[in-house]
């Protein structure tokens, strides 16, 4: 508890009430003593995460978690040993990220017994939506009613307050007016939408309630805990209100609580920001997040394949370095959100970012914008399935599959723990009808399915879904058999033509080393292997001598052991 108490003193400048401190200590001890679930001690090459909604698949009169559990056991368990369930709590908007009650399971999904049943078959990652809560929550209703003890749970500001320096991820107003019980109007801080009310962590009671949420998730079996939109947690008017030191201290506090209660729990921060800000949440390697979302990877892989050039991806990859085994990256290409563009800033010039956005919009992608402090707006993310991001409307399915598998062969080879979105393993295309129904861009990549329809599609050998599912499943299963892909194994970026990306993964046992070669272009490219070595193509067991060049077909790739 010494670390926890020290962090409380730093966050609250020595003013954290003794009574609150005692309540927190008691809750931590009670949860720790009652816990029976043991976490995996460390990550390895066998760890591959599936990102999915708990109500992804539906059938009549069945809780969706039970339907998902059956589908997972039949179709996904051999590829994914950890499932990230996107928020499965009662919610009012944003497909779950406007939580009404942190401690309940949404009725359509089932109840906590259904979560526990799924947990019998896989490890689980929960979303901790720690920055904001639904405007329809009991907490906010207590606040609007001006009930005793709830006055400082949220942040109200005079509308004339100069907040122009606050970093904005949206174009919606930062302050939203709400009518109070006495008829007055308060302008409440709403970073993401009028239905997502930012919590006031400066109030110790808020900290206690959110610590209770974390403890509940640990008690319910969360192996990984994802801190959603964590960079915005602490607000200080007059600053940019993102990545503030007290925000980092809050993340350290959550990590310290998890360390005491459930050792082995992995804390992951979700910060869709430039790379240097993103990795700052790894702290000193021991005191903050164990993993950060690798937000630069999705747009850089897309950029490389779109333009047939590894220049930017190669330069960035060479700068990553290798951790000491205490932290790693959470690598992904697609997610429930769009493809973030902020992580490209500082890596690519703005003209190239805008050019990529324009090209994809021409092919049917949607674009979300953010407001800048100077009053201008910039593209914030591209809303599109990763399948359609990589391809043009007129491409045939053979070409779509080639580019898609190239991108995922890259994902699975990078240092870190890879995560694959359910729409990707299902080979999904843009859901434009979903956008019309939902009224927001992100619905383009959030389609839900009747279980009978998706199983029929996966059984149709001619369908793109069938081809993607089988090809990507086989690739994942090949990946998890390679010690070189352990997240902690160093990566070396080798010199090559800009049409190619060549990386080496060198584990302690040198005979397990892998050379990974990717042709990002639509033309055939050759590359000379290092001399005096013999290689084996682990995809087909072909033997290759090191004194001859290898030829890669358009969007082709090789994993060579030697």
Coordinates of C-alpha atoms in Angstrom, one line a residue:
X1 CA 0.0 0.0 0.0
X2 CA 3.0 2.3 0.3
X3 CA 3.1 3.0 -3.4
X4 CA -0.7 3.6 -3.5
X5 CA -0.5 6.1 -0.6
X6 CA 2.4 7.9 -2.2
X7 CA 0.5 8.3 -5.4
X8 CA -2.6 9.5 -3.6
X9 CA -0.5 12.2 -1.9
X10 CA 0.9 13.3 -5.3
X11 CA -2.5 13.4 -7.1
X12 CA -4.3 15.3 -4.3
X13 CA -1.3 17.4 -3.1
X14 CA -1.4 15.8 0.3
X15 CA -5.1 16.5 0.9
X16 CA -6.7 13.1 0.2
X17 CA -8.9 12.5 3.2
X18 CA -7.9 9.9 5.8
X19 CA -11.4 8.4 5.7
X20 CA -11.3 8.0 2.0
X21 CA -7.8 6.4 2.2
X22 CA -9.1 3.9 4.8
X23 CA -12.1 3.0 2.5
X24 CA -9.8 2.4 -0.4
X25 CA -7.4 0.3 1.6
X26 CA -10.3 -1.8 2.9
X27 CA -11.8 -2.3 -0.6
X28 CA -8.4 -3.3 -2.0
X29 CA -7.8 -5.9 0.8
X30 CA -11.3 -7.3 0.6
X31 CA -11.0 -7.8 -3.2
X32 CA -7.5 -9.3 -3.0
X33 CA -8.4 -11.8 -0.3
X34 CA -11.5 -13.0 -2.2
X35 CA -9.8 -13.4 -5.5
X36 CA -9.2 -16.9 -6.8
X37 CA -8.4 -16.4 -10.5
X38 CA -4.7 -16.5 -11.4
X39 CA -3.3 -14.4 -14.2
X40 CA -0.8 -15.5 -16.8
X41 CA 2.6 -14.3 -15.6
X42 CA 3.9 -12.9 -18.9
X43 CA 3.0 -12.5 -22.6
X44 CA 4.5 -14.7 -25.3
X45 CA 4.3 -15.5 -29.0
X46 CA 1.1 -17.6 -28.4
X47 CA -0.8 -14.5 -27.3
X48 CA -3.2 -13.2 -30.0
X49 CA -6.2 -11.0 -29.1
X50 CA -9.6 -11.0 -30.7
X51 CA -11.4 -7.6 -30.4
X52 CA -15.2 -8.0 -30.5
X53 CA -18.5 -6.7 -29.2
X54 CA -20.3 -8.9 -26.7
X55 CA -23.4 -8.6 -28.9
X56 CA -21.6 -9.3 -32.2
X57 CA -23.7 -12.4 -33.0
X58 CA -27.3 -12.8 -32.3
X59 CA -29.9 -15.5 -32.3
X60 CA -33.5 -15.4 -31.0
X61 CA -34.1 -15.7 -27.3
X62 CA -30.4 -16.2 -26.4
X63 CA -28.1 -13.8 -24.6
X64 CA -25.5 -12.7 -27.1
X65 CA -22.6 -13.7 -24.8
X66 CA -23.8 -17.3 -24.9
X67 CA -24.0 -17.1 -28.7
X68 CA -20.6 -15.6 -28.9
X69 CA -19.1 -18.2 -26.6
X70 CA -20.4 -21.0 -28.8
X71 CA -19.1 -19.3 -32.0
X72 CA -15.8 -18.6 -30.3
X73 CA -15.3 -22.3 -29.3
X74 CA -16.2 -23.6 -32.7
X75 CA -14.4 -21.1 -34.9
X76 CA -11.9 -18.8 -33.1
X77 CA -10.5 -20.6 -30.0
X78 CA -7.6 -22.2 -31.9
X79 CA -6.4 -18.8 -33.1
X80 CA -7.1 -16.4 -30.2
X81 CA -6.3 -17.1 -26.6
X82 CA -7.6 -13.7 -25.3
X83 CA -10.8 -11.9 -26.1
X84 CA -11.2 -8.2 -25.7
X85 CA -14.9 -7.6 -25.0
X86 CA -15.8 -4.0 -25.9
X87 CA -18.0 -2.4 -23.3
X88 CA -20.8 -4.9 -22.5
X89 CA -22.5 -2.7 -19.9
X90 CA -25.9 -0.9 -20.2
X91 CA -25.2 2.2 -22.3
X92 CA -27.0 5.1 -24.1
X93 CA -24.8 5.8 -27.1
X94 CA -21.5 5.2 -28.9
X95 CA -22.0 1.4 -29.1
X96 CA -21.2 1.0 -25.4
X97 CA -18.7 3.8 -24.6
X98 CA -21.4 5.9 -22.9
X99 CA -21.8 3.6 -19.9
X100 CA -25.0 3.9 -17.8
X101 CA -23.9 1.4 -15.1
X102 CA -20.3 0.2 -14.8
X103 CA -21.3 -2.8 -12.6
X104 CA -24.0 -4.4 -14.7
X105 CA -24.0 -6.5 -17.9
X106 CA -26.3 -5.2 -20.7
X107 CA -29.5 -7.3 -20.7
X108 CA -29.1 -8.2 -24.4
X109 CA -25.7 -9.7 -23.6
X110 CA -26.8 -11.7 -20.5
X111 CA -25.3 -11.4 -17.1
X112 CA -22.1 -11.9 -15.2
X113 CA -22.6 -15.7 -15.2
X114 CA -22.3 -15.5 -19.0
X115 CA -19.1 -13.6 -18.8
X116 CA -17.8 -16.2 -16.3
X117 CA -18.8 -19.0 -18.7
X118 CA -16.8 -17.5 -21.5
X119 CA -13.9 -17.0 -19.2
X120 CA -13.7 -20.7 -18.8
X121 CA -12.6 -20.9 -22.4
X122 CA -10.4 -17.9 -22.8
X123 CA -8.7 -15.0 -21.0
X124 CA -10.6 -11.7 -21.1
X125 CA -9.9 -8.0 -21.5
X126 CA -12.4 -5.6 -20.1
X127 CA -12.9 -1.9 -21.1
X128 CA -12.6 0.5 -18.2
X129 CA -14.3 3.6 -19.6
X130 CA -12.7 5.8 -17.0
X131 CA -12.9 9.3 -18.5
X132 CA -16.7 9.7 -18.8
X133 CA -20.1 8.3 -18.0
X134 CA -23.5 8.4 -19.7
X135 CA -25.8 11.4 -19.3
X136 CA -28.5 8.8 -18.5
X137 CA -26.6 7.3 -15.6
X138 CA -27.8 7.4 -12.0
X139 CA -24.6 9.4 -11.1
X140 CA -25.4 12.2 -13.5
X141 CA -29.1 12.2 -12.5
X142 CA -28.1 12.6 -8.9
X143 CA -25.9 15.6 -10.0
X144 CA -28.7 17.2 -12.0
X145 CA -31.1 16.7 -9.1
X146 CA -28.6 18.5 -6.9
X147 CA -28.6 15.6 -4.4
X148 CA -26.3 15.9 -1.4
X149 CA -22.8 14.5 -2.0
X150 CA -23.0 14.7 -5.8
X151 CA -22.2 18.3 -6.5
X152 CA -18.5 17.9 -7.6
X153 CA -18.8 14.6 -9.5
X154 CA -18.7 16.5 -12.8
X155 CA -17.0 19.6 -14.1
X156 CA -19.1 22.8 -14.7
X157 CA -17.5 25.9 -16.1
X158 CA -18.8 29.4 -16.9
X159 CA -19.4 29.4 -20.7
X160 CA -17.1 32.4 -21.0
X161 CA -14.1 30.5 -19.7
X162 CA -11.2 30.5 -22.2
X163 CA -10.8 26.8 -23.1
X164 CA -9.3 27.4 -26.5
X165 CA -6.1 25.6 -25.6
X166 CA -7.8 22.4 -24.7
X167 CA -7.0 19.5 -27.1
X168 CA -10.1 18.4 -28.9
X169 CA -10.7 15.0 -30.4
X170 CA -14.1 16.0 -31.8
X171 CA -15.9 18.9 -33.4
X172 CA -18.8 18.9 -30.9
X173 CA -18.8 21.6 -28.2
X174 CA -16.5 21.1 -25.2
X175 CA -19.2 22.4 -22.8
X176 CA -22.8 21.2 -22.9
X177 CA -25.6 23.1 -21.1
X178 CA -27.8 21.1 -18.7
X179 CA -30.7 22.3 -16.6
X180 CA -30.4 21.7 -12.9
X181 CA -33.2 20.9 -10.4
X182 CA -33.4 24.6 -9.3
X183 CA -33.9 25.8 -12.9
X184 CA -30.4 27.1 -13.3
X185 CA -28.2 26.1 -16.2
X186 CA -24.7 24.6 -15.8
X187 CA -22.2 24.1 -18.7
X188 CA -20.7 20.7 -18.2
X189 CA -17.4 19.4 -19.6
X190 CA -18.1 16.8 -22.3
X191 CA -14.9 15.9 -24.2
X192 CA -16.5 13.4 -26.6
X193 CA -20.3 14.1 -26.8
X194 CA -23.2 15.6 -25.0
X195 CA -24.1 12.1 -23.8
X196 CA -20.6 11.4 -22.4
X197 CA -20.1 13.4 -19.2
X198 CA -16.5 13.7 -18.0
X199 CA -15.8 12.7 -14.5
X200 CA -14.1 15.0 -12.0
X201 CA -11.2 13.1 -10.6
X202 CA -10.3 16.1 -8.5
X203 CA -13.1 14.9 -6.2
X204 CA -11.8 12.0 -4.0
X205 CA -15.2 10.5 -4.0
X206 CA -15.0 10.1 -7.8
X207 CA -11.6 8.4 -7.4
X208 CA -13.1 5.9 -4.8
X209 CA -16.1 5.0 -7.0
X210 CA -13.8 4.5 -10.1
X211 CA -11.4 2.4 -8.0
X212 CA -14.4 0.3 -7.0
X213 CA -15.2 -0.2 -10.7
X214 CA -11.6 -1.4 -11.3
X215 CA -11.7 -3.7 -8.3
X216 CA -15.0 -5.1 -9.5
X217 CA -13.5 -5.9 -13.0
X218 CA -10.5 -7.6 -11.3
X219 CA -12.8 -9.6 -9.2
X220 CA -14.9 -10.6 -12.2
X221 CA -11.8 -12.0 -13.9
X222 CA -10.4 -9.3 -16.2
X223 CA -6.9 -10.5 -17.3
X224 CA -6.2 -7.3 -19.2
X225 CA -7.8 -3.9 -18.4
X226 CA -8.1 -1.3 -21.2
X227 CA -8.2 2.3 -20.0
X228 CA -10.4 4.1 -22.6
X229 CA -9.6 7.7 -23.6
X230 CA -7.3 7.8 -20.6
X231 CA -5.3 10.8 -21.7
X232 CA -8.1 13.2 -20.9
X233 CA -8.8 12.2 -17.3
X234 CA -7.5 15.2 -15.4
X235 CA -8.5 18.7 -16.4
X236 CA -6.7 21.9 -15.5
X237 CA -8.1 25.0 -17.3
X238 CA -5.4 27.0 -18.9
X239 CA -3.6 23.8 -20.1
X240 CA -4.3 21.5 -23.1
X241 CA -5.9 19.1 -20.6
X242 CA -4.3 16.0 -22.2
X243 CA -1.5 13.9 -20.8
X244 CA -1.2 16.0 -17.7
X245 CA 1.1 14.7 -15.0
X246 CA -1.9 13.9 -12.7
X247 CA -3.4 11.8 -15.5
X248 CA -0.2 9.8 -15.6
X249 CA -0.3 9.5 -11.8
X250 CA -3.9 8.2 -12.0
X251 CA -2.7 5.5 -14.5
X252 CA 0.1 4.6 -12.1
X253 CA -2.5 4.3 -9.3
X254 CA -4.6 1.9 -11.3
X255 CA -1.5 -0.1 -12.0
X256 CA -0.5 -0.2 -8.4
X257 CA -4.0 -1.3 -7.3
X258 CA -4.0 -4.1 -9.9
X259 CA -0.5 -5.2 -8.8
X260 CA -1.7 -5.6 -5.2
X261 CA -5.0 -7.2 -5.9
X262 CA -4.3 -9.4 -9.0
X263 CA -0.6 -9.7 -10.0
X264 CA -0.2 -10.4 -13.7
X265 CA -3.1 -8.1 -14.7
X266 CA -2.0 -6.1 -17.8
X267 CA -3.0 -2.4 -17.9
X268 CA -3.3 -1.1 -21.4
X269 CA -3.7 2.6 -22.2
X270 CA -5.7 3.8 -25.2
X271 CA -4.4 7.1 -26.4
X272 CA -4.9 7.9 -30.1
X273 CA -2.1 10.5 -30.2
X274 CA 1.4 10.9 -31.7
X275 CA 3.9 8.1 -30.9
X276 CA 6.0 10.0 -28.4
X277 CA 2.9 10.9 -26.3
X278 CA 1.6 7.4 -26.6
X279 CA 4.6 5.6 -25.3
X280 CA 4.9 8.1 -22.4
X281 CA 2.2 5.9 -20.7
X282 CA 4.8 3.1 -20.3
X283 CA 6.3 5.2 -17.5
X284 CA 9.7 3.9 -16.4
X285 CA 8.8 0.4 -17.5
X286 CA 7.6 -0.7 -14.1
X287 CA 5.2 1.8 -12.7
X288 CA 2.6 2.7 -15.4
X289 CA 1.0 0.8 -18.3
X290 CA 2.5 -2.6 -19.3
X291 CA 1.1 -2.0 -22.9
X292 CA 0.1 0.9 -25.1
X293 CA -2.0 0.7 -28.2
X294 CA 0.4 0.9 -31.2
X295 CA -1.7 3.6 -32.9
X296 CA 0.9 4.5 -35.5
X297 CA 0.9 1.0 -37.1
X298 CA -2.5 1.0 -38.8
X299 CA -2.1 4.2 -40.8
X300 CA 1.5 3.5 -41.6
X301 CA 0.8 0.0 -43.0
X302 CA -2.1 1.5 -44.9
X303 CA 0.1 4.3 -46.3
X304 CA 2.8 1.9 -47.3
X305 CA 0.6 -0.5 -49.2
X306 CA -1.5 2.4 -50.7
X307 CA 1.6 4.0 -52.2
X308 CA 3.7 0.9 -52.6
X309 CA 6.5 2.4 -50.5
X310 CA 8.0 1.4 -47.2
X311 CA 9.8 4.7 -46.7
X312 CA 7.8 6.1 -43.8
X313 CA 7.0 2.7 -42.2
X314 CA 10.6 1.6 -42.4
X315 CA 12.0 4.8 -40.8
X316 CA 9.4 4.6 -38.0
X317 CA 9.9 0.9 -37.4
X318 CA 13.7 1.3 -37.1
X319 CA 13.1 3.9 -34.4
X320 CA 11.0 1.7 -32.1
X321 CA 13.8 0.0 -30.2
X322 CA 13.2 -2.9 -27.9
X323 CA 12.0 -3.0 -24.3
X324 CA 13.5 -4.9 -21.5
X325 CA 10.5 -7.3 -21.2
X326 CA 8.5 -5.3 -18.7
X327 CA 6.4 -3.4 -21.4
X328 CA 5.4 -4.0 -24.9
X329 CA 3.0 -2.8 -27.7
X330 CA -0.6 -3.8 -28.3
X331 CA -0.4 -4.0 -32.1
X332 CA -3.5 -3.8 -34.3
X333 CA -4.7 -2.7 -37.7
X334 CA -8.5 -2.4 -37.3
X335 CA -10.7 -1.7 -34.4
X336 CA -14.2 -0.5 -33.5
X337 CA -12.9 3.0 -34.1
X338 CA -11.6 4.4 -37.4
X339 CA -7.9 4.5 -38.5
X340 CA -6.5 7.4 -36.4
X341 CA -4.5 10.1 -38.2
X342 CA -3.0 11.9 -35.2
X343 CA -0.3 9.2 -34.8
X344 CA 0.9 10.1 -38.3
X345 CA 1.6 13.6 -37.4
X346 CA 5.3 14.1 -36.8
X347 CA 6.0 11.1 -39.1
X348 CA 4.4 12.2 -42.3
X349 CA 4.0 15.7 -43.6
X350 CA 0.4 17.0 -43.5
X351 CA 0.2 17.1 -47.3
X352 CA 0.7 13.3 -47.4
X353 CA -1.9 12.8 -44.7
X354 CA -4.4 14.9 -46.6
X355 CA -3.6 13.1 -49.8
X356 CA -4.2 9.7 -48.2
X357 CA -7.5 10.9 -46.8
X358 CA -8.6 12.3 -50.2
X359 CA -7.7 9.0 -52.0
X360 CA -9.6 6.9 -49.5
X361 CA -12.6 9.2 -49.5
X362 CA -12.8 8.8 -53.2
X363 CA -13.1 5.0 -52.7
X364 CA -15.9 5.3 -50.2
X365 CA -14.2 5.8 -46.8
X366 CA -15.8 8.4 -44.4
X367 CA -13.7 11.0 -42.6
X368 CA -14.1 12.3 -39.1
X369 CA -12.7 15.7 -38.1
X370 CA -11.4 17.4 -35.0
X371 CA -11.2 21.1 -33.9
X372 CA -7.8 22.8 -33.5
X373 CA -7.0 25.5 -31.0
X374 CA -6.6 28.0 -33.8
X375 CA -10.2 27.5 -35.0
X376 CA -9.3 25.3 -38.0
X377 CA -10.4 21.6 -38.4
X378 CA -8.2 18.6 -39.3
X379 CA -9.0 15.1 -40.3
X380 CA -8.9 13.0 -37.2
X381 CA -9.7 9.5 -38.4
X382 CA -10.7 7.5 -41.5
X383 CA -13.8 5.5 -41.0
X384 CA -13.6 2.3 -43.1
X385 CA -13.1 -1.4 -42.8
X386 CA -9.4 -2.3 -43.1
X387 CA -10.3 -4.5 -46.1
X388 CA -11.8 -1.6 -48.0
X389 CA -9.1 0.8 -46.8
X390 CA -6.5 -1.3 -48.6
X391 CA -8.4 -1.8 -51.8
X392 CA -10.3 0.0 -54.6
X393 CA -13.9 -0.5 -55.5
X394 CA -13.0 -2.2 -58.8
X395 CA -10.5 -4.6 -57.4
X396 CA -11.4 -8.3 -57.5
X397 CA -11.4 -10.6 -54.5
X398 CA -8.0 -12.1 -55.3
X399 CA -6.4 -8.7 -55.1
X400 CA -8.3 -7.8 -52.0
X401 CA -7.1 -11.0 -50.3
X402 CA -3.5 -10.5 -51.3
X403 CA -3.3 -7.0 -49.9
X404 CA -5.2 -7.9 -46.8
X405 CA -3.0 -10.9 -46.0
X406 CA 0.2 -8.8 -46.6
X407 CA -1.0 -6.3 -44.1
X408 CA -1.7 -8.9 -41.5
X409 CA 1.5 -10.8 -42.1
X410 CA 3.1 -7.4 -41.2
X411 CA 1.0 -7.0 -38.1
X412 CA 1.8 -10.5 -36.8
X413 CA 5.5 -10.0 -37.2
X414 CA 6.0 -6.8 -35.3
X415 CA 7.2 -6.8 -31.7
X416 CA 4.3 -6.8 -29.3
X417 CA 1.0 -8.6 -28.8
X418 CA -1.1 -8.6 -31.9
X419 CA -4.9 -8.0 -31.8
X420 CA -7.3 -8.6 -34.7
X421 CA -10.8 -7.0 -34.9
X422 CA -13.7 -9.4 -35.4
X423 CA -14.6 -7.6 -38.7
X424 CA -11.2 -8.4 -40.0
X425 CA -11.2 -12.2 -39.3
X426 CA -14.7 -12.2 -40.9
X427 CA -13.5 -10.3 -44.1
X428 CA -16.1 -7.5 -43.7
X429 CA -16.7 -4.7 -46.1
X430 CA -18.0 -1.2 -45.5
X431 CA -21.4 -1.2 -43.9
X432 CA -22.9 1.9 -45.4
X433 CA -26.5 0.9 -44.4
X434 CA -25.3 0.8 -40.8
X435 CA -24.0 4.4 -41.1
X436 CA -27.5 5.5 -42.4
X437 CA -29.2 3.8 -39.5
X438 CA -26.8 4.8 -36.7
X439 CA -26.2 8.3 -38.0
X440 CA -22.5 8.3 -37.3
X441 CA -19.4 7.4 -39.4
X442 CA -18.0 4.8 -37.1
X443 CA -20.9 2.5 -37.8
X444 CA -19.2 1.7 -41.1
X445 CA -17.1 -0.9 -39.3
X446 CA -19.4 -2.1 -36.5
X447 CA -21.9 -4.4 -38.2
X448 CA -23.6 -7.0 -36.0
X449 CA -24.8 -10.3 -37.5
X450 CA -27.4 -13.0 -37.1
X451 CA -25.4 -16.1 -36.2
X452 CA -27.0 -18.2 -38.9
X453 CA -26.1 -15.6 -41.6
X454 CA -22.4 -15.4 -40.7
X455 CA -22.0 -19.1 -40.3
X456 CA -23.6 -19.6 -43.8
X457 CA -21.2 -17.0 -45.3
X458 CA -18.1 -18.7 -43.6
X459 CA -19.3 -22.0 -45.1
X460 CA -19.5 -20.7 -48.6
X461 CA -16.1 -21.6 -50.2
X462 CA -16.5 -18.9 -52.9
X463 CA -17.2 -16.0 -50.5
X464 CA -14.5 -13.5 -49.5
X465 CA -15.5 -14.1 -45.9
X466 CA -14.7 -17.8 -46.2
X467 CA -11.3 -17.2 -47.9
X468 CA -10.3 -14.5 -45.4
X469 CA -11.3 -16.5 -42.3
X470 CA -9.4 -19.6 -43.4
X471 CA -6.3 -17.8 -44.7
X472 CA -6.0 -15.5 -41.6
X473 CA -6.7 -18.3 -39.2
X474 CA -3.9 -20.4 -40.8
X475 CA -1.5 -17.5 -40.6
X476 CA -2.2 -16.8 -36.9
X477 CA -1.7 -20.5 -36.1
X478 CA 1.6 -20.4 -38.0
X479 CA 2.6 -17.3 -36.1
X480 CA 2.0 -18.8 -32.6
X481 CA 4.4 -21.6 -33.4
X482 CA 7.4 -19.3 -33.9
X483 CA 9.5 -18.4 -30.9
X484 CA 11.0 -15.5 -32.9
X485 CA 7.6 -13.8 -32.6
X486 CA 7.8 -13.5 -28.8
X487 CA 6.8 -9.9 -28.1
X488 CA 10.2 -9.2 -26.4
X489 CA 12.3 -10.5 -29.2
X490 CA 14.4 -7.7 -30.8
X491 CA 13.5 -6.5 -34.3
X492 CA 16.1 -5.3 -36.9
X493 CA 15.0 -3.4 -40.0
X494 CA 17.3 -4.2 -42.9
X495 CA 18.3 -2.1 -45.9
X496 CA 16.1 -2.7 -48.9
X497 CA 14.5 -1.1 -51.9
X498 CA 11.6 1.2 -50.8
X499 CA 9.1 -1.3 -52.4
X500 CA 10.2 -3.7 -49.7
X501 CA 10.2 -3.9 -45.9
X502 CA 12.6 -6.4 -44.5
X503 CA 12.8 -7.1 -40.8
X504 CA 14.6 -9.7 -38.7
X505 CA 13.4 -11.2 -35.4
X506 CA 16.4 -12.7 -33.5
X507 CA 15.5 -14.7 -30.3
X508 CA 18.1 -16.1 -27.9
X509 CA 18.2 -19.4 -29.8
X510 CA 19.6 -18.3 -33.1
X511 CA 18.2 -21.3 -35.1
X512 CA 14.7 -19.8 -34.4
X513 CA 15.5 -16.5 -36.0
X514 CA 13.1 -15.3 -38.7
X515 CA 13.7 -13.0 -41.7
X516 CA 10.4 -11.4 -42.9
X517 CA 10.3 -9.9 -46.3
X518 CA 7.3 -7.9 -47.6
X519 CA 6.6 -6.5 -51.1
X520 CA 4.4 -3.5 -50.6
X521 CA 4.1 -2.7 -54.3
X522 CA 2.0 -4.0 -57.2
X523 CA 5.1 -5.1 -59.1
X524 CA 7.4 -8.1 -58.8
X525 CA 10.5 -7.3 -56.7
X526 CA 13.7 -9.2 -56.0
X527 CA 15.9 -9.1 -52.9
X528 CA 19.3 -10.6 -52.3
X529 CA 19.4 -12.8 -49.2
X530 CA 22.4 -12.6 -46.9
X531 CA 25.1 -14.9 -48.2
X532 CA 26.4 -18.2 -46.8
X533 CA 23.1 -19.0 -45.1
X534 CA 20.3 -21.5 -45.8
X535 CA 16.7 -20.6 -45.2
X536 CA 13.4 -22.4 -44.9
X537 CA 10.2 -20.8 -46.0
X538 CA 8.0 -21.7 -43.0
X539 CA 4.8 -21.1 -45.1
X540 CA 5.5 -24.1 -47.4
X541 CA 8.7 -25.7 -46.1
X542 CA 10.7 -24.7 -49.2
X543 CA 14.5 -24.6 -48.9
X544 CA 16.3 -21.5 -50.2
X545 CA 20.0 -20.9 -50.6
X546 CA 21.3 -17.6 -49.3
X547 CA 23.5 -16.9 -52.4
X548 CA 20.5 -16.3 -54.7
X549 CA 18.0 -13.5 -54.8
X550 CA 14.4 -14.2 -53.9
X551 CA 11.5 -12.9 -56.0
X552 CA 8.3 -11.6 -54.4
X553 CA 5.1 -11.3 -56.4
X554 CA 3.0 -8.1 -56.1
X555 CA 2.0 -7.7 -52.5
X556 CA 3.8 -10.9 -51.7
X557 CA 5.7 -11.8 -48.5
X558 CA 8.0 -14.4 -47.0
X559 CA 8.8 -15.6 -43.5
X560 CA 12.2 -17.3 -43.7
X561 CA 13.8 -19.3 -40.9
X562 CA 17.6 -19.6 -41.0

